[in-house]
XYZ file of C-alpha atoms in Angstrom:
149
model
C -26.574 10.409 68.703
C -25.092 11.621 72.092
C -27.165 12.442 75.255
C -26.999 16.004 76.719
C -25.311 14.352 79.626
C -22.754 12.863 77.125
C -22.345 15.887 75.309
C -21.531 17.879 78.677
C -19.046 15.011 79.591
C -17.702 15.668 76.043
C -17.322 19.524 76.547
C -15.964 19.069 79.972
C -13.157 16.765 78.759
C -12.286 19.288 76.016
C -12.078 22.124 78.587
C -10.120 20.039 81.069
C -7.502 19.424 78.191
C -7.753 23.095 76.905
C -6.820 24.451 80.385
C -4.506 21.700 81.823
C -2.716 20.984 78.184
C -0.782 17.565 78.030
C 2.728 17.834 76.533
C 2.780 21.591 75.458
C 5.571 23.501 75.076
C 8.514 22.682 72.610
C 10.894 20.538 73.454
C 14.578 19.510 71.975
C 15.206 16.198 70.710
C 13.063 15.983 67.711
C 13.743 14.702 64.198
C 11.028 16.889 62.850
C 9.248 20.021 63.056
C 6.316 21.288 61.170
C 4.045 24.384 61.465
C 0.422 24.113 60.232
C -2.309 26.965 60.076
C -5.999 26.771 59.666
C -6.849 29.499 57.347
C -10.394 29.368 58.083
C -10.172 30.514 61.715
C -6.299 31.299 62.342
C -5.862 28.577 64.507
C -1.909 27.385 64.455
C 0.080 24.873 65.802
C 4.370 24.295 65.574
C 4.405 20.566 66.359
C 7.903 18.529 67.051
C 7.934 14.825 66.522
C 10.867 12.675 68.502
C 10.908 9.119 67.290
C 13.213 6.638 68.561
C 13.287 3.061 68.131
C 9.871 2.676 66.295
C 8.428 4.579 68.989
C 7.201 8.050 69.171
C 9.182 9.003 72.130
C 7.813 12.635 72.240
C 5.835 15.176 70.717
C 5.747 18.641 71.766
C 3.784 21.393 70.299
C 3.057 25.231 70.708
C -0.530 26.113 69.442
C -2.317 29.153 69.372
C -6.064 29.135 68.598
C -9.604 27.835 70.080
C -10.341 25.397 72.886
C -10.990 22.547 70.197
C -7.622 23.207 68.620
C -5.759 23.221 71.584
C -7.502 20.277 73.547
C -7.072 17.958 70.625
C -3.405 18.842 70.585
C -3.255 17.483 74.381
C -5.325 14.512 73.518
C -2.770 13.907 70.522
C 0.026 13.823 72.789
C -1.602 11.365 75.231
C -2.352 8.880 72.825
C 0.565 8.766 70.556
C 3.521 9.174 72.924
C 5.063 5.699 74.048
C 3.260 3.873 71.060
C 5.049 2.464 68.255
C 4.823 4.483 65.073
C 2.329 1.881 63.133
C 0.203 1.756 66.567
C 0.207 5.773 66.515
C -0.445 5.729 62.991
C -3.672 3.361 63.500
C -5.026 6.080 65.990
C -4.640 8.889 64.034
C -7.012 6.758 61.327
C -9.330 5.891 63.855
C -9.440 9.931 65.146
C -9.697 10.719 61.451
C -12.572 8.468 60.779
C -14.489 9.623 63.613
C -14.155 13.272 62.302
C -15.062 12.632 59.174
C -18.097 10.746 60.199
C -20.241 13.866 60.534
C -21.286 12.584 63.922
C -22.613 9.108 62.618
C -19.225 7.263 63.766
C -19.304 5.719 67.210
C -15.980 6.019 68.642
C -13.965 3.213 70.346
C -13.267 4.594 73.513
C -10.447 1.775 74.233
C -8.672 3.294 71.436
C -9.229 7.169 71.574
C -9.531 7.357 75.248
C -10.254 11.271 75.547
C -10.499 11.444 71.795
C -14.046 10.222 71.942
C -15.401 13.906 73.522
C -14.676 14.949 69.731
C -17.695 13.217 68.587
C -19.728 16.093 69.079
C -17.302 18.374 66.866
C -17.737 16.122 64.095
C -21.585 17.313 63.661
C -20.062 20.785 63.124
C -17.960 20.972 59.681
C -16.341 24.527 60.574
C -15.094 22.861 63.674
C -13.580 19.770 62.054
C -10.600 21.383 60.767
C -9.722 22.563 64.231
C -9.865 19.030 65.829
C -7.947 17.796 62.795
C -4.860 20.646 62.992
C -2.552 18.825 65.236
C -3.120 15.503 63.961
C -2.050 16.292 60.636
C 0.779 18.472 61.670
C 1.641 15.285 63.667
C 1.330 12.960 60.705
C 3.360 15.141 58.500
C 6.037 15.503 61.002
C 6.484 11.427 61.903
C 6.393 10.867 57.959
C 9.380 13.685 57.777
C 11.132 12.196 60.909
C 11.437 8.876 58.790
C 8.797 7.010 61.097
C 6.127 6.270 58.185
C 7.041 4.339 55.106
């Protein structure tokens, strides 16, 4: 369980990524583009992936929706760009494990960095899809780009 102070810090991190998104805006130089919608709440993301020499060279996106879905896309950008596709997929798995843990999984700060802020979100099933929207779009686009076997 997280303390009230930690919950407040996590909320602050999410709000900061929402207000100052990293990597936002669709950019050229990409191998795949996907559009995902969360039908439950109407959040949307269009996401492009640029894979070069086995690395995630860029992730660009345009998102509409709640602070959680938009902040999650910003954190995704920070965590996967510059990593090998394999490393990025491992980070994806860690984030997925955190979100599916219903608040019982202790996040690995070394792997997830600001992604640990979503630990509290995992306690609310209706919000999990918000946090995962961009991550699922990224995985789909990366597979389409030929980055994942």
